[in-house]
């Protein structure tokens, strides 16, 4: 979008100004560049400060972190809580994993939404907008991580999921969970920078990490990326999702739609003309037999 | 996790073409079967 | 049927006539009424409850299973079963096979009503139905969405079906000029209707393309749209056979005696068509079976369930259609039609509900309220269908 606007203005301003603009644009931070959060699970101590911060900022259910013993059970995010931390027992000790919407860069939910209620905002966060939503729950069907949660108990239900604190990002703040994290498990920044940091950590401590960044290529790349000391399937990640962006699964079908709308009516009308106008009815295989039986 | 090995994505193509041959054989048979109602049977019905 | 033969000159005349026609006719205590009225009333109560306390209060839907019986049966299956309208209009109006002309009106009416009621079922299932006009108006076009496409196609197709049926309404109202004009639109609406049907029948399959990791691999394929389209053809044919058979015995009085025999011939023709389409569909399934190397998954409960669907309810009815046609047995063809319909129900429910999230610990099953509302949708459609059939020249068309 911005690039197109930029091109337009540069056409107006002219050739010399174009080169000036270009130089300036490269210096500034590109607002279109995707941001994300790096989660280094080797650093997480399971304090769940992120859960509390998230719920406080978004008026959701604030868990009693000290007493509820929630780490002993396996939890999923819900319509009351946008992020949860789970504990996994592995051969490298207890591993704590924060889960929330992954903010895919080619988001299945946003592609699925018939009203653009689920929308990829500038910079990558995927946000739900209630005034547009019809509550069809197609986003829930499509999301490979099953992250959008529906309020089944409300007459006026909302879809609840992490927004990467989009409203805070707009004000230049960091997401609430990142600010609350006491151990630097969470790191907010541009996706490029996050990937570089992640690779740097893997290469400088090759024995501490599996050599894979979850979310680098999964489902075409996600806003949240994860580092881990143990294989990802051991800490609750699906590793069978593939690297193909999910919207591409419907790409061919949606391409075919206008093609069929061009072609088929013409084909049908042609067929109709070929079979001739106002001709006597074509004899089916049984019409003759039918006549025979009728005469009897 | 991220290993590079050869995966033949057309592994089953030969079998698929065999299936196609079966289909055509059976389809021709089906059309021939359906093109002539069993007259004898019909007569015995009455 | 119409006592009021004089053409209507004023709106008052029309209003009077319309009120007369709205009044119920015939006996009230019939088996159908006795069963359907309580179900419909219960359904209404459930819906009131649902709109006050939310979807979760009456359905078994969960965060893992966002679409249940209402979406899987009412919408996805119901639309497939309504496929007869586009198939039969293609045969009669595009390639002009006059033999099937006598069933066009009933089939188109059925298709139109099915879409109205299944579109309505979609509204029940929406969490925020008051926003439902959003895909149609203004700033909220989700062009990238398959569901957006389906929303539009449902609407356009309903308009097309209504226009195809409208000459009958004009005939009912004795509006000869309007009837001639509406009749002249038929070919255009038929062509449009067939094209739209191709797209939204396959589109209902395309809804599940992005659910690839959640649907059991035996049912998910990138060719779901094509499978859904092809199976909707024979679903429509089988539905005409079943629905026509029931209509012909229930509304016996409305049908000219000699057309009963021609209807048998129509059934044979439809059965032959269904046999061929199902045979092709079966081989589509076989091709996918080989391409995705699905034999590796066939030796467990899901595999047996898959075989039951594909062999028991596709291949067997296909052969029964062929056998019934060859040996002129109406009973075999009608049994095959019922089995083919069951196969469609099974297939659509498998894709949308049963094999969806198949690995989940707690599996979804519909609540009794969901079943009652589903029955309510079906029964109310039948009520409206009966109203149309007993008032308008649907089954006893003169042409």
XYZ file of C-alpha atoms in Angstrom:
741
model
C 0.000 0.000 0.000
C 2.551 2.504 1.168
C 4.871 1.567 -1.594
C 2.175 2.279 -4.147
C 1.431 5.641 -2.529
C 5.109 6.333 -2.499
C 5.376 5.602 -6.209
C 2.483 7.928 -6.948
C 3.992 10.828 -5.046
C 7.357 10.279 -6.606
C 5.807 10.427 -10.068
C 4.380 13.830 -9.154
C 7.508 15.191 -7.559
C 9.729 14.066 -10.398
C 12.942 12.249 -11.057
C 15.365 14.163 -8.848
C 13.057 14.118 -5.886
C 12.576 10.380 -6.418
C 16.183 9.601 -5.732
C 16.138 11.824 -2.634
C 12.995 10.114 -1.316
C 14.431 6.704 -1.887
C 17.564 7.490 0.049
C 15.557 8.853 2.957
C 13.172 5.912 2.992
C 16.034 3.497 3.357
C 17.340 5.273 6.404
C 14.005 5.246 8.227
C 12.353 2.222 9.769
C 9.920 0.801 7.231
C 6.511 0.646 8.958
C 5.475 -2.176 6.631
C 8.261 -4.430 7.758
C 6.971 -7.302 9.805
C 7.571 -7.365 13.504
C 7.472 -10.390 15.750
C 8.454 -11.892 19.057
C 11.245 -14.364 19.671
C 10.516 -16.876 22.443
C 13.607 -18.605 23.811
C 12.123 -21.492 25.779
C 15.502 -22.284 27.346
C 15.245 -19.064 29.321
C 11.660 -19.366 30.539
C 11.245 -20.066 34.266
C 7.469 -20.489 34.180
C 6.673 -17.446 36.321
C 3.599 -16.687 34.150
C 4.073 -12.935 34.466
C 3.202 -12.754 30.774
C -0.199 -14.380 31.431
C -0.981 -11.826 34.135
C 0.219 -8.852 32.111
C -1.716 -9.958 29.042
C -4.971 -10.425 30.926
C -4.601 -7.147 32.818
C -4.019 -5.142 29.666
C -6.916 -6.751 27.790
C -9.413 -7.047 30.650
C -9.404 -10.837 30.582
C -9.331 -13.387 33.373
C -6.244 -12.765 35.544
C -4.958 -16.084 36.878
C -3.836 -16.512 40.466
C -0.294 -17.452 39.497
C 0.909 -18.359 42.976
C -1.885 -20.676 44.058
C -3.749 -22.143 41.100
C -1.171 -24.833 40.281
C -2.068 -24.526 36.632
C 1.360 -25.642 35.459
C 0.544 -29.186 36.566
C -2.144 -29.473 33.920
C -1.881 -28.959 30.193
C -3.833 -25.848 29.227
C -4.848 -24.256 25.967
C -5.562 -20.619 25.384
C -9.236 -19.830 25.813
C -11.776 -17.103 25.288
C -10.750 -15.859 28.741
C -6.972 -16.011 28.380
C -5.034 -15.158 25.260
C -1.767 -16.699 26.360
C -0.867 -19.600 28.639
C 2.391 -21.164 29.766
C 2.655 -24.949 29.900
C 5.244 -27.138 31.553
C 6.715 -30.106 29.657
C 8.859 -32.749 31.303
C 11.739 -33.580 28.935
C 15.130 -35.244 29.220
C 16.646 -31.774 29.559
C 14.462 -30.983 32.564
C 11.258 -29.026 32.764
C 10.644 -26.796 29.774
C 8.114 -23.979 29.916
C 6.423 -22.931 26.718
C 4.271 -19.862 26.218
C 1.542 -20.339 23.639
C -0.634 -17.761 21.923
C -1.626 -16.779 18.388
C 1.429 -17.201 16.161
C 0.594 -14.213 13.919
C 1.336 -15.996 10.653
C 2.611 -13.742 7.908
C 0.169 -15.338 5.505
C -2.606 -15.786 8.032
C -5.169 -18.489 7.303
C -7.748 -16.855 9.578
C -7.511 -13.489 7.828
C -7.774 -15.163 4.435
C -10.752 -17.197 5.562
C -12.703 -14.281 6.976
C -15.554 -13.277 4.641
C -15.791 -9.790 6.140
C -12.167 -8.899 6.871
C -12.993 -8.927 10.569
C -9.832 -10.931 11.117
C -7.228 -8.721 9.520
C -3.500 -8.551 9.147
C -2.546 -5.062 10.270
C 0.439 -3.070 9.177
C 3.556 -4.744 10.492
C 2.051 -8.214 10.752
C -0.177 -8.501 13.854
C -3.482 -10.237 13.119
C -6.340 -8.489 14.856
C -10.071 -9.222 15.212
C -12.571 -6.408 14.632
C -15.980 -6.933 16.153
C -18.021 -4.517 14.075
C -17.366 -6.638 10.984
C -17.457 -10.170 12.361
C -20.475 -12.333 11.524
C -19.403 -15.126 13.876
C -19.087 -17.824 11.207
C -16.030 -19.351 12.913
C -14.397 -20.127 9.582
C -11.218 -18.599 11.035
C -11.267 -21.279 13.738
C -11.687 -24.015 11.129
C -8.827 -22.651 9.047
C -6.246 -21.723 11.679
C -3.550 -24.426 11.757
C -2.806 -23.574 15.397
C -6.471 -23.440 16.470
C -5.941 -20.070 18.094
C -9.124 -18.002 17.579
C -11.437 -18.816 20.491
C -15.160 -18.234 20.405
C -17.335 -17.128 23.312
C -19.941 -19.868 23.182
C -21.674 -18.615 26.314
C -22.517 -15.108 25.069
C -25.464 -13.810 23.091
C -23.041 -11.380 21.472
C -19.944 -13.541 21.146
C -16.471 -12.280 20.374
C -13.512 -14.098 18.919
C -10.686 -13.961 21.376
C -7.030 -14.242 20.565
C -3.705 -12.496 21.023
C -3.406 -9.238 19.075
C 0.331 -8.824 19.680
C -0.913 -5.758 21.595
C -1.469 -3.946 18.335
C -2.887 -0.878 20.083
C 0.271 -0.631 22.210
C 2.523 -1.072 19.171
C 0.783 1.880 17.531
C 1.744 4.014 20.513
C 5.338 2.891 20.254
C 5.147 0.540 23.233
C 6.113 -3.122 23.363
C 3.593 -5.920 23.834
C 2.541 -6.363 27.479
C 3.943 -9.881 27.797
C 7.345 -8.807 26.497
C 7.529 -5.958 28.977
C 6.488 -8.198 31.839
C 8.987 -10.967 31.117
C 11.733 -10.901 33.810
C 14.144 -13.302 32.045
C 14.328 -11.944 28.488
C 12.631 -15.074 27.239
C 10.542 -12.835 25.040
C 12.151 -10.414 22.644
C 10.189 -8.007 20.491
C 11.609 -6.622 17.265
C 11.555 -6.820 13.514
C 11.358 -10.333 12.165
C 14.703 -10.034 10.423
C 16.426 -8.967 13.616
C 14.691 -11.699 15.634
C 15.832 -14.344 13.159
C 19.388 -13.064 13.282
C 19.393 -13.132 17.070
C 17.924 -16.630 17.071
C 20.543 -17.928 14.641
C 23.287 -16.222 16.595
C 22.175 -17.966 19.786
C 22.058 -21.349 18.066
C 25.506 -20.947 16.505
C 27.192 -19.541 19.597
C 25.697 -22.235 21.875
C 25.200 -25.150 19.497
C 24.797 -27.666 22.319
C 22.069 -25.753 24.093
C 19.596 -25.609 21.210
C 18.085 -27.849 18.585
C 19.098 -26.349 15.277
C 15.701 -25.271 14.214
C 13.786 -22.054 14.616
C 10.104 -22.902 14.893
C 8.170 -20.352 12.891
C 10.962 -19.426 10.534
C 9.426 -21.477 7.750
C 6.420 -23.167 9.365
C 3.181 -22.256 7.564
C 5.156 -19.701 5.565
C 6.652 -17.943 8.569
C 5.084 -16.686 11.755
C 5.402 -13.565 13.852
C 6.225 -15.543 16.956
C 9.356 -17.652 16.531
C 10.637 -20.185 19.042
C 13.983 -21.588 20.161
C 14.178 -24.818 22.094
C 16.645 -27.174 23.713
C 14.589 -30.254 22.862
C 12.847 -31.283 19.626
C 9.737 -29.212 19.164
C 7.301 -32.107 19.062
C 8.278 -32.885 22.668
C 7.072 -29.496 23.867
C 3.664 -29.453 22.289
C 4.364 -28.080 18.812
C 2.889 -29.548 15.677
C 5.734 -30.277 13.306
C 3.533 -31.634 10.520
C 2.067 -28.322 9.400
C 4.432 -27.862 6.483
C 6.101 -24.741 5.202
C 3.458 -23.811 2.676
C 1.488 -20.692 3.620
C -2.067 -21.828 4.348
C -3.806 -19.292 2.094
C -2.098 -21.019 -0.819
C -4.269 -24.078 -0.267
C -7.253 -22.145 -1.605
C -5.303 -20.146 -4.177
C -6.001 -22.407 -7.141
C -9.670 -22.663 -6.345
C -10.076 -18.918 -6.034
C -8.147 -18.400 -9.272
C -10.499 -20.777 -11.016
C -13.624 -18.888 -9.940
C -13.510 -16.043 -12.474
C -12.323 -18.467 -15.108
C -15.396 -20.624 -14.614
C -17.622 -17.571 -14.533
C -16.174 -16.473 -17.899
C -16.143 -19.818 -19.544
C -19.021 -21.945 -18.394
C -21.926 -19.617 -19.307
C -20.488 -19.231 -22.789
C -20.022 -22.964 -23.068
C -23.576 -23.643 -21.892
C -25.100 -21.114 -24.280
C -23.040 -22.591 -27.094
C -24.263 -26.064 -26.216
C -27.787 -24.731 -26.140
C -27.433 -23.230 -29.605
C -25.856 -26.363 -31.013
C -28.769 -28.506 -29.929
C -31.001 -26.302 -32.100
C -33.970 -24.110 -31.360
C -37.598 -25.198 -31.056
C -36.838 -28.648 -32.306
C -39.173 -31.479 -31.412
C -38.150 -33.125 -28.174
C -35.183 -35.415 -28.431
C -36.135 -39.038 -28.094
C -34.665 -40.580 -24.969
C -33.762 -44.230 -24.970
C -37.047 -45.147 -23.424
C -39.473 -42.887 -25.135
C -40.112 -45.444 -27.841
C -40.615 -48.188 -25.321
C -42.839 -45.949 -23.337
C -45.008 -45.492 -26.398
C -45.185 -49.228 -26.836
C -46.312 -49.858 -23.310
C -48.869 -47.077 -23.536
C -50.507 -48.627 -26.571
C -50.902 -51.934 -24.913
C 14.739 -32.208 11.581
C 15.657 -30.276 8.452
C 17.391 -32.886 6.347
C 17.683 -32.836 2.603
C 16.873 -36.109 0.926
C 15.311 -36.963 -2.398
C 11.551 -37.413 -2.355
C 9.960 -38.715 -5.524
C 6.668 -36.873 -5.700
C 5.592 -38.837 -8.776
C 6.134 -42.210 -7.187
C 2.584 -43.415 -7.802
C 2.154 -42.105 -11.344
C 2.642 -45.528 -12.952
C -0.038 -47.044 -10.747
C -2.331 -44.143 -11.510
C -2.068 -44.762 -15.238
C -2.777 -48.444 -14.658
C -5.903 -47.409 -12.780
C -6.846 -45.244 -15.732
C -6.612 -48.235 -18.081
C -8.804 -50.269 -15.720
C -11.258 -47.408 -15.617
C -11.564 -47.153 -19.382
C -12.021 -50.884 -19.765
C -14.717 -50.976 -17.103
C -16.324 -47.749 -18.277
C -16.751 -48.987 -21.825
C -18.235 -52.163 -20.385
C -20.610 -50.142 -18.180
C -21.811 -47.989 -21.069
C -22.390 -51.056 -23.233
C -24.178 -52.714 -20.318
C -26.444 -49.707 -19.878
C -27.122 -49.068 -23.551
C -29.364 -52.124 -23.974
C -31.957 -52.905 -21.328
C -32.452 -56.620 -20.804
C -35.514 -57.192 -22.934
C -35.931 -60.825 -22.007
C -36.052 -60.032 -18.331
C -38.620 -57.333 -18.920
C -40.900 -59.734 -20.771
C -40.752 -62.238 -17.974
C -41.795 -59.458 -15.636
C -45.207 -59.052 -17.161
C -57.076 -25.643 -7.712
C -57.736 -21.942 -7.802
C -61.300 -20.989 -7.162
C -60.511 -17.397 -7.913
C -60.179 -17.400 -11.681
C -60.920 -13.768 -12.432
C -57.758 -11.747 -13.060
C -56.872 -9.404 -10.252
C -57.193 -5.769 -11.052
C -56.448 -4.061 -7.776
C -54.150 -4.621 -4.892
C -57.190 -5.313 -2.723
C -58.155 -8.219 -4.948
C -54.651 -9.581 -4.751
C -54.530 -9.209 -0.993
C -57.822 -11.004 -0.583
C -56.686 -13.789 -2.881
C -53.369 -14.104 -1.069
C -55.017 -14.358 2.357
C -57.361 -17.006 0.985
C -54.411 -18.995 -0.296
C -52.485 -18.678 2.968
C -55.240 -20.383 4.927
C -54.547 -24.027 5.626
C -56.374 -26.654 3.647
C -57.037 -30.303 4.149
C -57.204 -32.232 7.401
C -55.116 -31.064 10.312
C -54.510 -34.401 11.979
C -52.124 -36.168 9.641
C -49.107 -38.210 10.701
C -46.797 -35.599 9.205
C -48.436 -32.733 11.078
C -48.527 -34.654 14.345
C -44.790 -35.236 14.178
C -43.627 -32.002 12.623
C -45.602 -29.417 14.626
C -44.159 -30.334 18.046
C -40.674 -30.548 16.545
C -40.970 -27.121 14.949
C -42.340 -25.554 18.145
C -39.567 -27.123 20.246
C -37.047 -25.898 17.703
C -38.344 -22.353 17.995
C -38.011 -22.466 21.786
C -34.456 -23.787 21.455
C -33.592 -20.991 19.056
C -34.943 -18.330 21.401
C -32.838 -19.844 24.148
C -29.821 -19.956 21.835
C -30.083 -16.266 20.934
C -30.238 -15.272 24.620
C -27.639 -17.551 26.176
C -25.295 -18.150 23.266
C -24.456 -21.052 20.988
C -22.840 -23.050 23.772
C -26.097 -23.276 25.703
C -27.753 -25.576 23.159
C -24.919 -27.047 21.091
C -21.981 -29.285 21.870
C -19.611 -27.069 19.915
C -16.191 -26.511 21.428
C -13.086 -24.530 20.627
C -11.783 -27.660 18.861
C -14.981 -28.290 16.910
C -16.258 -24.921 15.747
C -18.604 -26.416 13.143
C -21.041 -29.110 14.154
C -24.272 -30.564 12.896
C -25.847 -27.258 11.888
C -23.011 -26.364 9.573
C -22.070 -29.919 8.592
C -25.546 -31.256 7.881
C -27.871 -28.318 7.283
C -25.516 -26.314 5.128
C -22.811 -28.557 3.670
C -24.982 -31.646 3.195
C -28.259 -29.848 2.495
C -26.814 -27.875 -0.374
C -25.361 -31.015 -1.936
C -28.770 -32.675 -1.763
C -30.309 -29.624 -3.451
C -28.036 -30.151 -6.459
C -30.856 -31.680 -8.478
C -32.109 -28.302 -9.650
C -29.025 -27.383 -11.628
C -28.619 -30.868 -13.056
C -32.184 -31.093 -14.282
C -32.313 -27.539 -15.672
C -29.128 -28.350 -17.558
C -30.703 -31.435 -19.054
C -34.011 -29.785 -19.936
C -33.113 -26.227 -20.913
C -29.529 -26.450 -22.117
C -29.425 -29.764 -23.933
C -33.209 -29.876 -24.300
C -34.144 -33.377 -23.278
C -37.907 -32.971 -23.141
C -38.426 -36.222 -21.285
C -37.573 -34.603 -17.969
C -39.606 -31.444 -18.476
C -42.421 -32.543 -16.195
C -40.202 -32.658 -13.099
C -38.484 -29.320 -13.654
C -40.925 -27.247 -11.634
C -40.937 -29.448 -8.559
C -37.166 -29.803 -8.650
C -36.509 -26.096 -9.060
C -38.956 -25.311 -6.263
C -37.193 -27.834 -4.091
C -33.829 -26.327 -4.902
C -35.041 -22.816 -4.199
C -36.608 -23.728 -0.863
C -33.618 -25.812 0.133
C -31.329 -22.856 -0.367
C -33.680 -20.539 1.526
C -33.823 -22.861 4.492
C -30.190 -23.908 4.488
C -29.162 -20.301 4.077
C -31.415 -19.700 7.055
C -29.668 -22.498 8.931
C -26.401 -20.710 8.289
C -27.882 -17.650 10.017
C -28.789 -19.735 13.060
C -25.228 -20.971 13.249
C -23.648 -17.524 12.929
C -22.502 -16.088 16.231
C -23.304 -12.525 15.217
C -26.056 -12.857 12.610
C -26.955 -9.163 12.755
C -23.678 -8.549 10.949
C -24.651 -11.029 8.236
C -25.251 -8.304 5.603
C -21.595 -7.273 5.967
C -20.240 -9.468 3.163
C -22.818 -7.954 0.827
C -22.562 -4.277 1.662
C -19.906 -1.674 1.841
C -16.486 -1.904 3.291
C -16.192 -5.498 4.394
C -15.564 -7.545 1.285
C -13.323 -10.435 2.207
C -12.358 -11.203 -1.385
C -9.797 -13.759 -0.337
C -12.356 -15.885 1.494
C -14.050 -18.973 0.128
C -16.956 -18.313 2.475
C -17.364 -14.837 0.999
C -17.751 -16.478 -2.379
C -20.293 -18.908 -0.997
C -22.291 -16.135 0.693
C -22.599 -14.324 -2.612
C -23.343 -17.462 -4.570
C -26.098 -18.476 -2.180
C -27.756 -15.110 -2.633
C -27.357 -14.975 -6.412
C -28.398 -18.573 -6.817
C -31.521 -18.019 -4.760
C -32.416 -15.115 -7.036
C -31.746 -17.252 -10.116
C -33.824 -20.142 -8.775
C -36.619 -17.774 -7.850
C -36.666 -16.353 -11.366
C -36.678 -19.861 -12.807
C -39.668 -20.673 -10.657
C -41.420 -17.312 -11.054
C -43.443 -18.225 -14.176
C -45.300 -20.694 -11.961
C -46.126 -17.945 -9.492
C -47.303 -15.731 -12.346
C -49.472 -18.576 -13.565
C -50.899 -18.964 -10.078
C -51.754 -15.253 -10.006
C -53.125 -15.368 -13.571
C -50.684 -12.755 -14.744
C -50.239 -13.889 -18.317
C -48.015 -11.040 -19.510
C -45.689 -11.328 -16.527
C -45.501 -15.080 -17.051
C -44.410 -14.650 -20.673
C -41.769 -12.128 -19.651
C -40.464 -14.256 -16.789
C -40.425 -17.319 -19.006
C -38.188 -15.478 -21.450
C -35.632 -15.067 -18.678
C -35.452 -18.789 -18.013
C -32.491 -19.683 -20.214
C -30.358 -16.873 -18.795
C -31.156 -17.766 -15.208
C -30.584 -21.439 -15.914
C -27.136 -20.789 -17.363
C -26.292 -18.513 -14.455
C -27.685 -21.013 -11.974
C -25.620 -23.892 -13.336
C -22.431 -21.847 -13.272
C -23.064 -20.654 -9.734
C -23.887 -24.180 -8.642
C -20.641 -25.530 -10.025
C -18.788 -22.941 -8.014
C -20.548 -23.137 -4.699
C -20.932 -26.906 -4.689
C -17.182 -27.115 -5.118
C -16.758 -24.084 -2.871
C -18.287 -25.941 0.047
C -15.463 -28.411 -0.388
C -12.929 -25.625 -0.735
C -13.986 -24.421 2.724
C -12.036 -27.332 4.137
C -8.853 -26.879 2.107
C -7.188 -24.801 4.810
C -8.242 -27.282 7.488
C -5.693 -29.693 6.027
C -3.920 -30.537 9.323
C -7.200 -31.203 11.125
C -9.046 -33.497 8.742
C -8.111 -37.152 8.574
C -5.884 -37.636 5.505
C -8.306 -40.187 4.069
C -10.839 -37.398 3.617
C -8.661 -34.395 2.965
C -7.341 -33.868 -0.511
C -6.522 -30.818 -2.550
C -9.220 -32.118 -4.910
C -12.062 -31.800 -2.386
C -13.744 -29.099 -4.514
C -13.910 -31.389 -7.526
C -15.082 -34.344 -5.440
C -17.821 -32.204 -3.896
C -18.950 -30.975 -7.291
C -19.065 -34.397 -8.922
C -20.823 -35.993 -5.971
C -23.384 -33.182 -5.889
C -24.476 -34.253 -9.387
C -25.468 -37.725 -8.312
C -26.719 -36.434 -4.967
C -29.130 -34.251 -6.909
C -30.208 -37.122 -9.171
C -30.771 -39.467 -6.233
C -32.639 -36.759 -4.355
C -35.005 -36.241 -7.305
C -35.714 -39.960 -7.346
C -36.439 -40.128 -3.623
C -38.258 -36.822 -3.352
C -40.234 -37.464 -6.542
C -41.285 -40.899 -5.351
C -42.548 -39.455 -2.080
C -44.275 -36.528 -3.819
C -45.980 -38.872 -6.237
C -47.489 -40.908 -3.464
C -48.325 -38.021 -1.110
C -49.710 -35.653 -3.749
C -51.204 -38.409 -5.862
C -54.421 -36.452 -6.422
C -52.583 -33.507 -7.943
C -50.902 -35.519 -10.666
C -52.480 -36.559 -13.916
C -52.810 -40.376 -13.981
C -50.849 -40.911 -17.196
C -47.842 -39.015 -15.853
C -47.265 -41.685 -13.219
C -46.018 -44.006 -15.869
C -43.817 -41.378 -17.461
C -42.397 -40.668 -14.037
C -41.211 -44.263 -13.847
C -39.379 -43.728 -17.115
C -37.834 -40.578 -15.691
C -36.620 -42.556 -12.686
C -34.948 -45.074 -14.975
C -33.251 -42.279 -16.891
C -32.054 -40.589 -13.702
C -30.840 -43.905 -12.353
C -28.757 -44.505 -15.441
C -27.231 -41.050 -15.149
C -26.516 -41.576 -11.475
C -24.844 -44.926 -12.199
C -22.401 -43.332 -14.619
C -21.611 -40.313 -12.435
C -21.104 -42.472 -9.360
C -18.856 -44.831 -11.279
C -16.659 -41.915 -12.325
C -16.718 -40.514 -8.774
C -15.656 -43.876 -7.411
C -12.631 -43.878 -9.678
C -11.784 -40.324 -8.618
C -11.683 -41.660 -5.087
C -9.568 -44.607 -6.222
C -7.118 -42.283 -7.959
C -6.699 -40.228 -4.786
C -6.334 -43.447 -2.833
C -3.376 -44.374 -4.987
C -1.908 -40.904 -5.318
C -1.865 -40.253 -1.571
C -0.785 -43.841 -0.855
C -3.746 -44.180 1.440
C -3.438 -47.940 1.777
C -1.009 -47.204 4.591
C -3.906 -45.807 6.626
C -6.598 -48.283 5.741
C -6.043 -50.839 8.455
C -7.661 -49.125 11.415
C -11.106 -47.914 12.457
C -10.862 -44.806 10.296
C -9.803 -46.923 7.337
C -12.773 -49.269 7.722
C -15.096 -46.293 8.111
C -13.642 -44.881 4.897
C -14.124 -48.162 3.051
C -17.706 -48.355 4.271
C -18.375 -44.943 2.770
C -16.566 -45.432 -0.520
C -17.480 -49.033 -1.264
C -20.679 -49.505 0.708
C -22.286 -46.208 -0.190
C -20.704 -45.277 -3.512
C -19.665 -48.367 -5.441
C -22.541 -50.595 -4.299
C -25.318 -48.078 -5.085
C -23.602 -47.298 -8.397
C -23.769 -50.951 -9.388
C -27.324 -51.175 -8.058
C -28.352 -48.249 -10.256
C -26.839 -49.978 -13.262
C -28.401 -53.324 -12.380
C -31.780 -51.765 -11.646
C -31.721 -49.944 -14.959
C -30.733 -53.029 -16.906
C -33.391 -55.184 -15.310
C -36.078 -52.496 -15.137
C -36.500 -52.718 -11.395
C -37.838 -49.544 -9.806
C -37.303 -50.926 -6.324
C -33.595 -51.527 -6.825
C -33.156 -48.033 -8.251
C -35.047 -46.441 -5.380
C -33.045 -48.401 -2.820
C -29.870 -47.374 -4.600
C -31.002 -43.738 -4.497
C -31.541 -43.893 -0.744
C -28.133 -45.502 -0.290
C -26.472 -42.910 -2.500
C -28.045 -40.164 -0.401
C -26.828 -41.816 2.791
C -23.388 -41.961 1.200
C -23.510 -38.226 0.513
C -24.592 -37.496 4.075
C -21.807 -39.721 5.345
C -19.210 -38.109 3.111
C -20.138 -34.541 3.943
C -20.377 -35.237 7.662
C -17.075 -37.088 7.557
C -15.285 -34.152 5.996
C -16.936 -31.438 8.050
C -17.571 -33.055 11.439
C -16.604 -36.690 11.995
C -13.061 -36.796 10.612
C -12.521 -33.173 11.610
C -10.161 -33.052 14.580
C -10.177 -36.843 14.500
C -7.216 -37.012 16.874
C -9.001 -35.066 19.632
C -9.451 -36.838 22.969
C -13.047 -35.724 23.357
C -14.984 -36.105 20.180
C -17.895 -33.947 19.156
C -21.353 -35.429 18.940
C -24.492 -33.341 18.370
C -26.695 -32.394 21.308
C -30.394 -33.248 21.151
C -31.137 -29.555 20.665
C -28.961 -29.473 17.559
C -30.815 -32.483 16.170
C -34.227 -30.967 16.918
C -33.306 -27.706 15.211
C -32.003 -29.636 12.208
C -35.299 -31.510 12.003
C -37.105 -28.211 12.407
C -35.313 -26.820 9.366
C -36.228 -29.875 7.310
C -39.854 -29.976 8.460
C -40.458 -26.283 7.935
C -39.060 -26.624 4.427
C -41.493 -29.463 3.789
C -44.365 -27.327 5.122
C -43.557 -24.533 2.723
C -43.023 -27.017 -0.100
C -46.451 -28.509 0.598
C -47.981 -25.050 0.584
C -46.509 -24.274 -2.811
C -47.408 -27.630 -4.310
C -51.035 -27.572 -3.196
C -51.605 -24.034 -4.434
C -49.509 -23.573 -7.517
C -49.277 -25.592 -10.712
C -46.053 -27.325 -9.717
C -46.729 -31.020 -10.191
C -49.557 -30.697 -12.680
C -47.958 -28.283 -15.095
C -49.755 -27.769 -18.371
C -47.028 -26.062 -20.440
